[in-house]
């Protein structure tokens, strides 16, 4: 299956990062370690997002080193050597040759030789960029390489004097998505939308939440998206009010809603969709009333996603509509101004309206710059996900509202004149959901 992000784009990212680094510096980024699940079996491997962004190289036990101005190549990869015997058990390895030929690295060495080679590359560079504190074991390794150089100062060696967190530079690059990245994220969004449609059409009273989870996975995997971007949430009835519910084991009951928050990962890019729909295909009056409030809040928030607006504008738009809706339906009393100022909506809406989305589901990038909310700019991708959750034991409200949890979440990319929704392949109006489920 062809990949959407071409090899030359990874080279371009490395070039951009190096252009923002100090001239006599070096950057070091490690692949994610493998993690044991239990005796003798590993968790499915997921590459570190920073490493993935800069290499597209999917193996563990690898280290990328960027050395601006190095004569024999600025992008250097250390990785596992090819080994037919090992490959027979664990699958193919690229080897240093493959890293150069197929991933466009300038130079590559066996990872087994890194202790011998890397100190020599660091020597003479005055600043090291690396993700400080992310992996304590790797911190120790970096310090050990530096110590090797320090031990040789009397022979004229020049150890680096400065350690700088790589994240500031790298994560700012990651925040602005390229046309290809948006293409991948749109594809991931389309697959996830199809999965949500499939789950909607297969919901039945008496089935269990994990049956719908299985339908989601079926669609993800059928499209080659082997991993989810995060554990799928399938919460029916009052389970929808537990924000991070993942037990997914209860029976779907006639008359309840079910909230599904699930998205696949494609080429390591996340999608993140939430839909809430009736188990039996038809909203009750109370469910519909609350649902329309959340939907109106989501439309208002999406409308606020445009260049010139800042990060908090969509959240503020959602809060206003949600709070007015709670007042109109009698779940809150008083005026809109007072209810917003006192955060009276909090028992019903306790999370924010979105987050950056990219290689990580809660993607990198600063939300504030110099103390002020960040302005939205073309290429930024975010989720818009307002909700309302009425706790089953909330005796302050009429009984008919209790135990209803609703969230509607889409992925949107900021464009030159507004935004584009990447996940509109799954319905969200009451009429469209009921029509799909009836059909
Ligand atoms: N599913 C994770 C989130 O919506 O933030
Ligand atoms: Mn989300
Ligand atoms: Mn979500």
Tab-separated table of C-alpha atoms and ligand atoms in Angstrom:
chain	number	residue	atom	x	y	z
A	1	UNK	CA	0.000	0.000	0.000
A	2	UNK	CA	1.522	3.294	-1.054
A	3	UNK	CA	2.123	5.888	1.612
A	4	UNK	CA	0.827	9.425	1.255
A	5	UNK	CA	3.746	11.271	2.869
A	6	UNK	CA	6.650	11.016	0.362
A	7	UNK	CA	10.246	10.392	1.449
A	8	UNK	CA	11.291	13.861	0.304
A	9	UNK	CA	8.865	15.477	2.746
A	10	UNK	CA	10.697	13.909	5.692
A	11	UNK	CA	13.962	15.328	4.295
A	12	UNK	CA	12.296	18.722	3.992
A	13	UNK	CA	11.203	18.571	7.655
A	14	UNK	CA	14.767	17.788	8.737
A	15	UNK	CA	16.042	20.636	6.600
A	16	UNK	CA	13.574	23.052	8.169
A	17	UNK	CA	14.460	21.930	11.676
A	18	UNK	CA	18.191	22.309	10.989
A	19	UNK	CA	17.601	25.757	9.523
A	20	UNK	CA	16.186	26.851	12.878
A	21	UNK	CA	19.009	25.277	14.918
A	22	UNK	CA	22.205	27.089	15.880
A	23	UNK	CA	24.977	26.519	13.318
A	24	UNK	CA	27.411	24.632	15.565
A	25	UNK	CA	24.773	22.415	17.142
A	26	UNK	CA	23.576	18.827	16.925
A	27	UNK	CA	20.148	17.262	17.474
A	28	UNK	CA	19.518	13.761	18.765
A	29	UNK	CA	16.122	12.014	18.551
A	30	UNK	CA	15.526	8.410	19.582
A	31	UNK	CA	12.964	5.905	18.314
A	32	UNK	CA	10.380	4.694	20.825
A	33	UNK	CA	11.519	1.726	22.904
A	34	UNK	CA	9.698	-1.578	22.592
A	35	UNK	CA	7.464	-2.285	25.589
A	36	UNK	CA	6.840	-5.667	27.123
A	37	UNK	CA	3.160	-6.513	27.555
A	38	UNK	CA	3.740	-9.636	29.604
A	39	UNK	CA	6.200	-12.517	29.618
A	40	UNK	CA	7.675	-12.830	26.150
A	41	UNK	CA	5.137	-10.685	24.294
A	42	UNK	CA	5.370	-7.046	23.346
A	43	UNK	CA	2.771	-4.310	22.980
A	44	UNK	CA	2.120	-3.501	19.312
A	45	UNK	CA	4.965	-1.181	18.389
A	46	UNK	CA	4.212	2.519	17.911
A	47	UNK	CA	6.993	4.799	16.727
A	48	UNK	CA	7.775	7.942	18.736
A	49	UNK	CA	5.908	10.829	17.086
A	50	UNK	CA	8.905	13.194	16.896
A	51	UNK	CA	11.080	10.449	15.417
A	52	UNK	CA	8.315	9.475	12.996
A	53	UNK	CA	7.887	13.097	11.916
A	54	UNK	CA	11.562	13.407	11.039
A	55	UNK	CA	12.209	9.980	9.491
A	56	UNK	CA	9.094	7.937	8.667
A	57	UNK	CA	11.297	5.053	9.874
A	58	UNK	CA	9.153	2.531	11.727
A	59	UNK	CA	11.722	0.411	13.586
A	60	UNK	CA	12.678	0.540	17.272
A	61	UNK	CA	16.307	0.658	18.409
A	62	UNK	CA	17.189	3.615	16.195
A	63	UNK	CA	18.581	7.112	16.774
A	64	UNK	CA	18.432	10.068	14.393
A	65	UNK	CA	21.233	12.611	14.575
A	66	UNK	CA	21.061	15.931	12.752
A	67	UNK	CA	24.361	17.702	12.234
A	68	UNK	CA	23.990	20.952	10.249
A	69	UNK	CA	26.938	21.443	7.889
A	70	UNK	CA	28.446	17.952	8.315
A	71	UNK	CA	30.401	17.183	5.167
A	72	UNK	CA	29.529	13.485	4.934
A	73	UNK	CA	25.829	14.116	5.428
A	74	UNK	CA	23.711	16.126	7.835
A	75	UNK	CA	21.026	13.496	8.572
A	76	UNK	CA	22.488	10.395	10.168
A	77	UNK	CA	20.591	7.318	11.307
A	78	UNK	CA	21.774	4.608	13.656
A	79	UNK	CA	19.626	1.467	13.299
A	80	UNK	CA	19.620	-2.317	13.562
A	81	UNK	CA	21.767	-4.183	11.066
A	82	UNK	CA	20.225	-6.647	8.697
A	83	UNK	CA	20.332	-10.163	10.084
A	84	UNK	CA	18.709	-12.998	8.078
A	85	UNK	CA	18.463	-15.283	11.105
A	86	UNK	CA	16.736	-12.685	13.292
A	87	UNK	CA	14.586	-11.478	10.401
A	88	UNK	CA	13.267	-15.019	9.960
A	89	UNK	CA	11.703	-14.716	13.424
A	90	UNK	CA	10.804	-11.053	13.778
A	91	UNK	CA	10.334	-9.684	10.263
A	92	UNK	CA	12.382	-7.610	7.867
A	93	UNK	CA	14.845	-4.949	8.931
A	94	UNK	CA	15.874	-2.032	6.758
A	95	UNK	CA	19.474	-1.917	7.947
A	96	UNK	CA	21.681	1.157	7.437
A	97	UNK	CA	21.634	0.487	3.669
A	98	UNK	CA	17.839	0.564	3.554
A	99	UNK	CA	17.760	3.713	5.675
A	100	UNK	CA	19.802	5.510	3.033
A	101	UNK	CA	18.180	3.951	-0.037
A	102	UNK	CA	14.533	3.976	0.998
A	103	UNK	CA	14.299	6.701	3.659
A	104	UNK	CA	16.615	9.293	2.176
A	105	UNK	CA	18.950	9.563	5.169
A	106	UNK	CA	22.350	10.969	4.195
A	107	UNK	CA	24.379	8.502	6.220
A	108	UNK	CA	23.656	5.478	8.428
A	109	UNK	CA	25.462	3.190	10.854
A	110	UNK	CA	24.658	0.070	12.906
A	111	UNK	CA	23.086	1.005	16.244
A	112	UNK	CA	25.619	-1.345	17.900
A	113	UNK	CA	28.352	1.154	16.972
A	114	UNK	CA	26.670	4.279	18.348
A	115	UNK	CA	28.822	4.541	21.521
A	116	UNK	CA	31.940	4.548	19.385
A	117	UNK	CA	30.745	6.906	16.655
A	118	UNK	CA	28.393	9.434	18.224
A	119	UNK	CA	30.764	11.102	20.756
A	120	UNK	CA	32.993	11.981	17.808
A	121	UNK	CA	30.015	13.635	16.083
A	122	UNK	CA	29.059	15.608	19.199
A	123	UNK	CA	32.633	16.748	19.816
A	124	UNK	CA	33.151	20.329	18.654
A	125	UNK	CA	29.419	21.152	18.672
A	126	UNK	CA	28.575	23.655	21.380
A	127	UNK	CA	24.851	22.918	21.722
A	128	UNK	CA	22.828	19.680	21.863
A	129	UNK	CA	19.124	19.696	21.087
A	130	UNK	CA	17.228	16.716	22.377
A	131	UNK	CA	13.915	15.969	24.109
A	132	UNK	CA	15.190	16.505	27.657
A	133	UNK	CA	13.449	14.455	30.332
A	134	UNK	CA	11.239	12.466	27.942
A	135	UNK	CA	13.096	9.199	28.518
A	136	UNK	CA	15.357	9.141	31.610
A	137	UNK	CA	17.289	6.186	30.207
A	138	UNK	CA	18.064	8.088	27.030
A	139	UNK	CA	19.036	11.194	29.072
A	140	UNK	CA	21.647	9.027	30.790
A	141	UNK	CA	22.894	7.746	27.460
A	142	UNK	CA	23.280	11.271	26.068
A	143	UNK	CA	25.161	12.321	29.232
A	144	UNK	CA	27.427	9.285	28.892
A	145	UNK	CA	28.348	10.328	25.335
A	146	UNK	CA	29.085	13.843	26.576
A	147	UNK	CA	31.189	12.467	29.447
A	148	UNK	CA	33.350	10.614	26.938
A	149	UNK	CA	34.181	13.973	25.340
A	150	UNK	CA	34.688	15.704	28.709
A	151	UNK	CA	37.195	13.024	29.678
A	152	UNK	CA	39.283	14.107	26.697
A	153	UNK	CA	39.403	17.881	27.247
A	154	UNK	CA	43.094	17.725	28.136
A	155	UNK	CA	43.760	16.373	24.654
A	156	UNK	CA	41.947	19.376	23.182
A	157	UNK	CA	38.411	17.943	22.944
A	158	UNK	CA	35.597	20.506	22.971
A	159	UNK	CA	32.495	19.239	24.833
A	160	UNK	CA	29.106	20.894	24.308
A	161	UNK	CA	28.218	23.533	26.873
A	162	UNK	CA	24.480	23.787	26.318
A	163	UNK	CA	21.558	21.380	26.357
A	164	UNK	CA	18.383	22.656	24.770
A	165	UNK	CA	14.927	21.103	24.706
A	166	UNK	CA	14.263	20.170	21.088
A	167	UNK	CA	10.494	20.462	21.539
A	168	UNK	CA	10.271	24.246	21.119
A	169	UNK	CA	11.521	24.108	17.539
A	170	UNK	CA	10.172	20.727	16.520
A	171	UNK	CA	6.682	21.031	17.936
A	172	UNK	CA	6.114	24.371	16.308
A	173	UNK	CA	6.892	22.733	12.945
A	174	UNK	CA	4.529	19.862	13.743
A	175	UNK	CA	1.658	22.243	14.503
A	176	UNK	CA	1.427	23.455	10.878
A	177	UNK	CA	0.278	20.574	8.677
A	178	UNK	CA	1.408	20.282	5.058
A	179	UNK	CA	-0.951	19.464	2.168
A	180	UNK	CA	0.160	15.813	2.375
A	181	UNK	CA	-0.413	15.645	6.113
A	182	UNK	CA	-3.914	17.032	5.626
A	183	UNK	CA	-4.449	14.405	2.927
A	184	UNK	CA	-3.527	11.608	5.359
A	185	UNK	CA	-5.624	13.094	8.142
A	186	UNK	CA	-8.609	13.456	5.791
A	187	UNK	CA	-8.216	9.812	4.823
A	188	UNK	CA	-7.981	8.729	8.463
A	189	UNK	CA	-11.058	10.867	9.155
A	190	UNK	CA	-12.975	9.275	6.273
A	191	UNK	CA	-12.154	5.751	7.494
A	192	UNK	CA	-13.226	6.628	11.034
A	193	UNK	CA	-16.420	8.234	9.738
A	194	UNK	CA	-17.237	5.036	7.827
A	195	UNK	CA	-16.572	3.034	11.010
A	196	UNK	CA	-18.989	5.213	13.007
A	197	UNK	CA	-21.642	4.752	10.290
A	198	UNK	CA	-21.179	0.984	10.476
A	199	UNK	CA	-21.525	1.018	14.268
A	200	UNK	CA	-24.706	3.126	14.030
A	201	UNK	CA	-26.348	0.771	11.574
A	202	UNK	CA	-25.486	-2.283	13.671
A	203	UNK	CA	-26.617	-1.044	17.081
A	204	UNK	CA	-29.461	-3.113	18.579
A	205	UNK	CA	-31.008	-3.344	22.035
A	206	UNK	CA	-29.517	-6.432	23.692
A	207	UNK	CA	-26.150	-6.191	21.949
A	208	UNK	CA	-23.149	-5.177	24.041
A	209	UNK	CA	-20.941	-2.127	23.820
A	210	UNK	CA	-17.978	-4.251	22.688
A	211	UNK	CA	-19.991	-5.458	19.713
A	212	UNK	CA	-19.962	-1.889	18.414
A	213	UNK	CA	-16.257	-1.609	19.232
A	214	UNK	CA	-15.713	-4.698	17.067
A	215	UNK	CA	-17.584	-3.034	14.178
A	216	UNK	CA	-15.313	0.016	14.440
A	217	UNK	CA	-12.181	-2.141	14.409
A	218	UNK	CA	-13.501	-4.080	11.435
A	219	UNK	CA	-13.659	-0.918	9.338
A	220	UNK	CA	-10.329	0.471	10.598
A	221	UNK	CA	-8.461	-2.763	9.869
A	222	UNK	CA	-10.197	-3.311	6.529
A	223	UNK	CA	-8.607	-0.065	5.387
A	224	UNK	CA	-5.167	-1.013	6.663
A	225	UNK	CA	-5.406	1.205	9.743
A	226	UNK	CA	-4.121	-1.427	12.162
A	227	UNK	CA	-4.080	0.722	15.290
A	228	UNK	CA	-6.541	3.089	16.913
A	229	UNK	CA	-5.416	6.612	17.763
A	230	UNK	CA	-6.543	5.998	21.397
A	231	UNK	CA	-8.652	3.376	23.203
A	232	UNK	CA	-12.197	3.410	21.778
A	233	UNK	CA	-14.969	4.635	24.050
A	234	UNK	CA	-18.359	2.974	23.616
A	235	UNK	CA	-20.547	4.171	26.479
A	236	UNK	CA	-24.277	3.507	26.537
A	237	UNK	CA	-26.774	5.067	28.937
A	238	UNK	CA	-25.116	6.729	31.927
A	239	UNK	CA	-21.716	5.292	30.890
A	240	UNK	CA	-21.625	8.192	28.409
A	241	UNK	CA	-21.172	10.517	31.409
A	242	UNK	CA	-17.832	8.848	32.276
A	243	UNK	CA	-15.468	10.819	30.058
A	244	UNK	CA	-12.776	8.134	29.740
A	245	UNK	CA	-15.038	5.072	29.889
A	246	UNK	CA	-13.358	2.152	28.099
A	247	UNK	CA	-14.810	-0.938	29.807
A	248	UNK	CA	-17.207	-1.186	26.806
A	249	UNK	CA	-18.912	-4.223	28.330
A	250	UNK	CA	-22.494	-3.230	29.180
A	251	UNK	CA	-25.633	-4.217	27.360
A	252	UNK	CA	-27.185	-1.645	24.981
A	253	UNK	CA	-30.645	-0.915	26.325
A	254	UNK	CA	-33.749	0.115	24.425
A	255	UNK	CA	-34.380	3.817	25.034
A	256	UNK	CA	-30.743	4.676	25.865
A	257	UNK	CA	-28.248	6.680	23.876
A	258	UNK	CA	-24.794	5.357	23.111
A	259	UNK	CA	-21.738	7.603	22.852
A	260	UNK	CA	-18.868	6.408	20.656
A	261	UNK	CA	-15.551	8.260	20.729
A	262	UNK	CA	-13.172	6.423	18.395
A	263	UNK	CA	-10.693	7.076	15.623
A	264	UNK	CA	-8.098	5.164	13.659
A	265	UNK	CA	-4.474	6.013	13.113
A	266	UNK	CA	-3.078	6.156	9.576
A	267	UNK	CA	0.649	6.573	8.838
A	268	UNK	CA	0.760	7.449	12.564
A	269	UNK	CA	-1.720	10.348	12.124
A	270	UNK	CA	-4.729	10.398	14.415
A	271	UNK	CA	-8.401	10.894	13.741
A	272	UNK	CA	-10.807	11.553	16.595
A	273	UNK	CA	-14.592	11.376	16.141
A	274	UNK	CA	-17.450	11.272	18.636
A	275	UNK	CA	-21.072	10.567	17.786
A	276	UNK	CA	-24.000	9.955	20.118
A	277	UNK	CA	-27.078	8.124	18.855
A	278	UNK	CA	-30.086	6.174	20.131
A	279	UNK	CA	-29.654	2.424	20.579
A	280	UNK	CA	-33.098	1.828	19.010
A	281	UNK	CA	-32.623	4.365	16.213
A	282	UNK	CA	-35.032	7.052	17.502
A	283	UNK	CA	-34.219	9.906	19.936
A	284	UNK	CA	-36.630	10.481	22.843
A	285	UNK	CA	-37.905	14.046	23.392
A	286	UNK	CA	-35.488	14.710	26.279
A	287	UNK	CA	-32.512	13.188	24.433
A	288	UNK	CA	-33.355	15.190	21.337
A	289	UNK	CA	-33.681	18.457	23.278
A	290	UNK	CA	-30.217	18.105	24.850
A	291	UNK	CA	-28.741	16.788	21.608
A	292	UNK	CA	-29.893	19.829	19.644
A	293	UNK	CA	-28.138	22.084	22.176
A	294	UNK	CA	-24.843	20.213	21.800
A	295	UNK	CA	-25.147	20.202	18.014
A	296	UNK	CA	-25.849	23.950	17.920
A	297	UNK	CA	-22.827	24.498	20.194
A	298	UNK	CA	-20.668	22.424	17.857
A	299	UNK	CA	-21.803	24.381	14.784
A	300	UNK	CA	-21.105	27.652	16.604
A	301	UNK	CA	-17.637	26.452	17.628
A	302	UNK	CA	-16.786	25.241	14.117
A	303	UNK	CA	-17.936	28.605	12.790
A	304	UNK	CA	-15.409	30.256	15.125
A	305	UNK	CA	-12.522	28.244	13.650
A	306	UNK	CA	-10.953	30.686	11.205
A	307	UNK	CA	-7.746	32.684	10.824
A	308	UNK	CA	-7.727	35.769	12.993
A	309	UNK	CA	-9.673	34.086	15.758
A	310	UNK	CA	-7.640	32.698	18.643
A	311	UNK	CA	-7.516	29.256	20.225
A	312	UNK	CA	-10.180	30.008	22.827
A	313	UNK	CA	-12.799	31.488	20.475
A	314	UNK	CA	-14.428	28.145	19.548
A	315	UNK	CA	-14.552	27.185	23.247
A	316	UNK	CA	-16.206	30.481	24.161
A	317	UNK	CA	-18.739	30.069	21.342
A	318	UNK	CA	-19.591	26.557	22.535
A	319	UNK	CA	-19.909	27.640	26.168
A	320	UNK	CA	-22.372	30.377	25.271
A	321	UNK	CA	-24.658	28.065	23.287
A	322	UNK	CA	-24.458	25.217	25.828
A	323	UNK	CA	-25.204	27.506	28.764
A	324	UNK	CA	-28.112	29.210	26.998
A	325	UNK	CA	-29.474	25.758	26.152
A	326	UNK	CA	-29.250	24.613	29.777
A	327	UNK	CA	-31.129	27.776	30.821
A	328	UNK	CA	-33.800	27.316	28.140
A	329	UNK	CA	-34.422	23.703	29.151
A	330	UNK	CA	-34.530	24.525	32.859
A	331	UNK	CA	-31.383	22.650	33.923
A	332	UNK	CA	-29.931	26.005	35.022
A	333	UNK	CA	-31.613	29.109	36.349
A	334	UNK	CA	-30.673	32.786	36.096
A	335	UNK	CA	-29.152	34.877	33.356
A	336	UNK	CA	-26.660	33.850	30.676
A	337	UNK	CA	-24.112	36.425	31.849
A	338	UNK	CA	-24.234	35.204	35.447
A	339	UNK	CA	-24.210	31.533	34.503
A	340	UNK	CA	-21.128	32.039	32.291
A	341	UNK	CA	-19.337	34.157	34.906
A	342	UNK	CA	-19.993	31.678	37.721
A	343	UNK	CA	-19.250	28.686	35.449
A	344	UNK	CA	-22.636	27.240	36.426
A	345	UNK	CA	-22.375	24.969	33.359
A	346	UNK	CA	-19.487	23.018	34.930
A	347	UNK	CA	-21.528	20.120	36.388
A	348	UNK	CA	-22.719	19.481	32.804
A	349	UNK	CA	-19.657	20.505	30.776
A	350	UNK	CA	-16.307	19.987	32.455
A	351	UNK	CA	-13.857	19.655	29.556
A	352	UNK	CA	-12.524	21.938	26.873
A	353	UNK	CA	-13.943	22.126	23.368
A	354	UNK	CA	-10.923	20.697	21.588
A	355	UNK	CA	-7.220	20.076	21.204
A	356	UNK	CA	-4.601	20.083	18.455
A	357	UNK	CA	-4.631	16.897	16.383
A	358	UNK	CA	-1.809	15.315	14.403
A	359	UNK	CA	0.688	12.529	14.981
A	360	UNK	CA	-0.553	12.545	18.574
A	361	UNK	CA	-4.260	12.591	19.304
A	362	UNK	CA	-3.578	15.366	21.815
A	363	UNK	CA	-1.024	16.886	19.510
A	364	UNK	CA	1.922	19.125	20.270
A	365	UNK	CA	1.986	22.885	19.821
A	366	UNK	CA	1.565	25.731	22.288
A	367	UNK	CA	-1.976	26.935	22.996
A	368	UNK	CA	-0.717	30.245	24.292
A	369	UNK	CA	2.066	32.429	22.948
A	370	UNK	CA	3.519	35.110	25.193
A	371	UNK	CA	0.645	34.682	27.647
A	372	UNK	CA	-2.096	35.198	25.035
A	373	UNK	CA	-4.259	32.580	23.298
A	374	UNK	CA	-2.644	31.520	20.043
A	375	UNK	CA	-4.116	32.819	16.812
A	376	UNK	CA	-5.519	30.182	14.485
A	377	UNK	CA	-3.599	29.918	11.205
A	378	UNK	CA	-4.088	27.876	8.020
A	379	UNK	CA	-2.775	24.317	8.340
A	380	UNK	CA	-3.519	23.916	12.040
A	381	UNK	CA	-5.737	20.906	12.757
A	382	UNK	CA	-7.926	20.708	15.844
A	383	UNK	CA	-10.942	18.875	17.207
A	384	UNK	CA	-14.261	20.528	18.027
A	385	UNK	CA	-16.020	18.453	20.669
A	386	UNK	CA	-18.603	20.074	22.926
A	387	UNK	CA	-20.810	17.869	25.082
A	388	UNK	CA	-23.351	17.795	27.879
A	389	UNK	CA	-23.337	15.197	30.632
A	390	UNK	CA	-26.070	14.939	33.242
A	391	UNK	CA	-24.873	12.725	36.083
A	392	UNK	CA	-27.388	9.962	36.926
A	393	UNK	CA	-27.435	11.140	40.565
A	394	UNK	CA	-27.893	14.853	39.818
A	395	UNK	CA	-31.014	15.607	41.899
A	396	UNK	CA	-30.843	19.325	41.021
A	397	UNK	CA	-32.453	18.634	37.665
A	398	UNK	CA	-35.634	16.957	36.503
A	399	UNK	CA	-35.418	13.177	36.414
A	400	UNK	CA	-35.845	12.914	32.643
A	401	UNK	CA	-32.451	14.531	32.032
A	402	UNK	CA	-30.477	12.285	34.391
A	403	UNK	CA	-27.967	9.831	32.960
A	404	UNK	CA	-27.894	11.432	29.513
A	405	UNK	CA	-24.392	12.019	28.112
A	406	UNK	CA	-23.829	13.560	24.686
A	407	UNK	CA	-20.703	14.621	22.806
A	408	UNK	CA	-20.263	15.480	19.135
A	409	UNK	CA	-16.690	15.661	17.872
A	410	UNK	CA	-15.194	16.436	14.479
A	411	UNK	CA	-11.694	17.120	13.172
A	412	UNK	CA	-11.206	20.429	11.378
A	413	UNK	CA	-8.332	22.080	9.546
A	414	UNK	CA	-7.979	25.852	9.498
A	415	UNK	CA	-8.037	27.152	5.921
A	416	UNK	CA	-7.337	30.608	4.440
A	417	UNK	CA	-10.914	31.769	4.888
A	418	UNK	CA	-12.348	29.516	7.591
A	419	UNK	CA	-12.051	25.801	8.133
A	420	UNK	CA	-12.742	22.451	6.530
A	421	UNK	CA	-14.310	19.542	8.445
A	422	UNK	CA	-12.338	16.348	7.765
A	423	UNK	CA	-14.847	13.986	9.361
A	424	UNK	CA	-18.175	14.899	7.776
A	425	UNK	CA	-18.663	11.400	6.362
A	426	UNK	CA	-20.761	10.435	9.374
A	427	UNK	CA	-24.122	12.140	10.025
A	428	UNK	CA	-24.769	14.249	13.105
A	429	UNK	CA	-28.192	15.855	12.746
A	430	UNK	CA	-31.061	14.047	14.469
A	431	UNK	CA	-32.842	13.538	11.138
A	432	UNK	CA	-29.756	12.207	9.334
A	433	UNK	CA	-28.836	9.805	12.172
A	434	UNK	CA	-32.403	8.471	12.414
A	435	UNK	CA	-32.526	8.080	8.613
A	436	UNK	CA	-29.229	6.168	8.505
A	437	UNK	CA	-30.309	3.882	11.345
A	438	UNK	CA	-33.710	3.252	9.751
A	439	UNK	CA	-32.191	2.407	6.377
B	1	LIG	N1	-10.691	10.741	22.443
B	1	LIG	C1	-9.842	11.641	23.049
B	1	LIG	C2	-10.363	13.007	22.972
B	1	LIG	O1	-11.423	13.221	22.432
B	1	LIG	O2	-9.735	13.926	23.412
B	2	LIG	MN1	-10.723	14.732	21.048
B	3	LIG	MN1	-12.423	11.949	21.028
